[in-house]
Coordinates of C-alpha atoms in Angstrom, one line a residue:
X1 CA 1.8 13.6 19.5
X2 CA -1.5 12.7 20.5
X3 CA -4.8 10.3 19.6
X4 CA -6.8 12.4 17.5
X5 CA -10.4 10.8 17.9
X6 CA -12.0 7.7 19.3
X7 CA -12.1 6.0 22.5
X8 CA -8.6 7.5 23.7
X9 CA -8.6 10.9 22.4
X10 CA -6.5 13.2 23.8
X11 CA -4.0 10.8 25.1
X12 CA -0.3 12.1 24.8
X13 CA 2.0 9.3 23.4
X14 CA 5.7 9.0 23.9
X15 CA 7.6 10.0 21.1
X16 CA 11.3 9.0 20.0
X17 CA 14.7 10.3 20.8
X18 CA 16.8 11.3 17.7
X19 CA 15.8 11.2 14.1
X20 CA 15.3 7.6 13.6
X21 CA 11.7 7.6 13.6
X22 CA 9.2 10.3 11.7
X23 CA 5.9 10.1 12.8
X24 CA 2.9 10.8 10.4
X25 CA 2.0 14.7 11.5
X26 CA -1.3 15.0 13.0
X27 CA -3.3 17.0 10.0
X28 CA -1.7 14.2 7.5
X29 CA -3.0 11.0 10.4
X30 CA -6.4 13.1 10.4
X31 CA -6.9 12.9 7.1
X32 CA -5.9 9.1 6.9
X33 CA -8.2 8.3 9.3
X34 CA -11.1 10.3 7.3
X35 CA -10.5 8.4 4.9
X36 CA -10.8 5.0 6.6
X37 CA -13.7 6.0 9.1
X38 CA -15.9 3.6 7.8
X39 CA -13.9 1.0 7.3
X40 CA -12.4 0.9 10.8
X41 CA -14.7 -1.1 13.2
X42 CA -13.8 -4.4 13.8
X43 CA -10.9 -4.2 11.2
X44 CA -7.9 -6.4 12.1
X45 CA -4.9 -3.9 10.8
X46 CA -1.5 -4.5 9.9
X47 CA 1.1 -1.5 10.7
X48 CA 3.9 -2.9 9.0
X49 CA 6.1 -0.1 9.9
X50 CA 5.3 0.3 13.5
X51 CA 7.6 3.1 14.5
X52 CA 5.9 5.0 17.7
X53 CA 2.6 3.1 17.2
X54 CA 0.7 6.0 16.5
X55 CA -1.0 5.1 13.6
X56 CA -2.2 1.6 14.8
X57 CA -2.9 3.3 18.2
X58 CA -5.2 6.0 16.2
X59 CA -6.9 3.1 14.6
X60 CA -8.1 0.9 17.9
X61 CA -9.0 4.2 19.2
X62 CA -11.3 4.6 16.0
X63 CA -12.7 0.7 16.3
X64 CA -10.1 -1.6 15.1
X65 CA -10.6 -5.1 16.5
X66 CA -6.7 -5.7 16.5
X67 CA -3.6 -4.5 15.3
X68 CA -0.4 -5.7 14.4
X69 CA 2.6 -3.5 15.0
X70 CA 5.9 -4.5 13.3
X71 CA 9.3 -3.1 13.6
X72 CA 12.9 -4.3 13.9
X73 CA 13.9 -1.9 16.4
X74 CA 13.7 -2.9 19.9
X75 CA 13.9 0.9 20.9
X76 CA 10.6 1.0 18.3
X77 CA 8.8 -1.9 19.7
X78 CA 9.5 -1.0 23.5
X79 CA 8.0 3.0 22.7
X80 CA 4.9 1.0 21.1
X81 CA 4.3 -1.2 23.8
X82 CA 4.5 1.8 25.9
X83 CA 2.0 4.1 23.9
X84 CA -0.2 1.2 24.5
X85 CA 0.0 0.8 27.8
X86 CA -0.5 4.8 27.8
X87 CA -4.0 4.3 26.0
X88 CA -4.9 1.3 27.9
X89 CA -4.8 -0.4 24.4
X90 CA -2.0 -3.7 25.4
X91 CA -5.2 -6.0 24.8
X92 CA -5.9 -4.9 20.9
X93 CA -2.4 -4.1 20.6
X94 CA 0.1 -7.2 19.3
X95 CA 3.9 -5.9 19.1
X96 CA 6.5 -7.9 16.9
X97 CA 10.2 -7.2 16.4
X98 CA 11.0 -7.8 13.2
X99 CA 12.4 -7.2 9.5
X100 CA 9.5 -6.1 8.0
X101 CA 10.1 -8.8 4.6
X102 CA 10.7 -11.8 7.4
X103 CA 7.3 -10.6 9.0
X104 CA 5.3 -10.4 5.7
X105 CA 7.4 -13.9 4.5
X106 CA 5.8 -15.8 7.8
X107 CA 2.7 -14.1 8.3
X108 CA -0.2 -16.7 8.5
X109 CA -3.3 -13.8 9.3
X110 CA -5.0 -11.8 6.8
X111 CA -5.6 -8.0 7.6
X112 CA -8.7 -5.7 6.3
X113 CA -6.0 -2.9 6.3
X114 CA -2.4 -2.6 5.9
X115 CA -0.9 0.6 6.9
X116 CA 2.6 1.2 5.7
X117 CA 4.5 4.3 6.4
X118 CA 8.3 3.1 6.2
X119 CA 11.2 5.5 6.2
X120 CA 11.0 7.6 2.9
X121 CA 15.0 7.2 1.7
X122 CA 14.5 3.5 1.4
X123 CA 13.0 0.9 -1.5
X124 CA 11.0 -0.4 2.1
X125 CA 7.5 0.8 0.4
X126 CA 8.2 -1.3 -2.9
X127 CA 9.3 -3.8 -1.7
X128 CA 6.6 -4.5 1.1
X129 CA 3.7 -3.7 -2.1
X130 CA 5.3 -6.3 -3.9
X131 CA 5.3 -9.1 -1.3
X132 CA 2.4 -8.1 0.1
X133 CA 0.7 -8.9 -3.4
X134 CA 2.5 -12.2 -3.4
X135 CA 1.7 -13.6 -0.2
X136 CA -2.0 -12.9 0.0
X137 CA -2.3 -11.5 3.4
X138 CA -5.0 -9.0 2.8
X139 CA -8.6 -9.5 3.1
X140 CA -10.8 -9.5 -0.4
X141 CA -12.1 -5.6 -0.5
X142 CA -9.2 -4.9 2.1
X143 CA -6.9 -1.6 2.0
X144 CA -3.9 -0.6 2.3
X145 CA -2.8 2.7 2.4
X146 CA 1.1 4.4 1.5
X147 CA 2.9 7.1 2.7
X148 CA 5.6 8.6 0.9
X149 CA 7.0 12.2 -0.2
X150 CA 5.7 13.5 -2.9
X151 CA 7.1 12.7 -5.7
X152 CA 7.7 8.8 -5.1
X153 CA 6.1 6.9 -7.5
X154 CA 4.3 4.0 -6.9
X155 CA 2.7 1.6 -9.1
X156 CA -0.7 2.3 -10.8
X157 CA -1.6 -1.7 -10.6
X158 CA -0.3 -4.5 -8.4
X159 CA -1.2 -8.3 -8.8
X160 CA -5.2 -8.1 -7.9
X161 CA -4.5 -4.6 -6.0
X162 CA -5.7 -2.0 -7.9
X163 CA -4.9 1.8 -6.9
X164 CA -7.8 3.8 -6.1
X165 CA -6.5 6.9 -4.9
X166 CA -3.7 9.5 -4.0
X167 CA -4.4 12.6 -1.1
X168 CA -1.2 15.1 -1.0
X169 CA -0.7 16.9 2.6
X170 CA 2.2 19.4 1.8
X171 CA 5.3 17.3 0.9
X172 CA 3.6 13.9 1.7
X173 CA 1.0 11.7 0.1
X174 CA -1.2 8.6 0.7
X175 CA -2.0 6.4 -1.9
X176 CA -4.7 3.9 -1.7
X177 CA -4.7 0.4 -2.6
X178 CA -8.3 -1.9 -2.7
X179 CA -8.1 -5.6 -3.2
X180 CA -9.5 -6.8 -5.6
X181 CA -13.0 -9.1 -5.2
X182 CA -13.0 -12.4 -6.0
X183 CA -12.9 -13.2 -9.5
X184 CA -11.1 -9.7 -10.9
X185 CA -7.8 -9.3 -11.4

């Protein structure tokens, strides 16, 4: 597992032990990251399901101002801390160990783009699109972007979060979700 582009390409990162983690494979991340290339610099970003860091790491790499990584593992949050260190990223980097809902329930900052890649045999996904809808924490115009196996089903609309668009890699799509401006709902 590497960074793909950006100030620390080519850096390896640590991956995890066992089969509790399942990082986003590198053509599926590529593609992700295609898709949010110009909304990148200076984003503050939200990786709700932090995992190895990868994805959060990808995106400082790519221009992010900051990024929020959030897991309740503290095997998780050490590897991320690591991966940072690894990219010479601990500065943009801000690691949290946590249930993702008790995050979302306290979270006081608003994020241009919410990346949430939880573990696909769970309700995690709805349940975080739900909250996230009721709590406000993302940006007017801001993004966030789902993965989940194909054939999950996620909603069309959320509460001011309309869904723009769905990319399938072999067995594994991304959905994305704007929010709406000011005004539209």
């Amino acid at each position: 597992m590497r960074v793909i582009s950006g100030k620390a390409r080519g850096v390896r990162l640590k991956t995890p032990e066992g089969s509790q983690t399942r990082p986003t494979a590198d053509r599926v991340k590529e593609a992700l990251f295609s898709i949010l290339h110009f909304d990148l610099p200076g984003a503050r970003v939200l990786d709700l399901f932090g995992g190895t860091g990868q994805l959060g790491i990808e995106a400082i790499s790519r221009g992010a101002k900051e990024v929020v990584f959030v897991d309740q593992s503290e095997k998780a949050c050490k590897l991320i801390r690591e991966n940072l260190r690894l990219a010479h990223m601990e500065k943009e980097g801000r690691v949290i160990r946590s249930d993702y809902l008790a995050y979302l329930k306290a979270a006081k900052q608003k994020f241009d783009i919410i990346l949430l890649d939880p573990p696909y045999a769970e309700v995690f996904l709805e349940n975080a699109l739900n909250l996230i809808t009721e709590i406000d924490i993302l940006q007017t115009n801001g993004i966030i972007v789902a993965e989940c196996p194909f054939g999950k089903e996620l909603p069309a609309k959320l509460s001011g979060i309309s869904r723009l668009k769905d990319y399938k890699y072999g067995n594994t799509v991304l959905t994305l979700y704007r929010k709406d401006t000011a005004g539209e709902a």
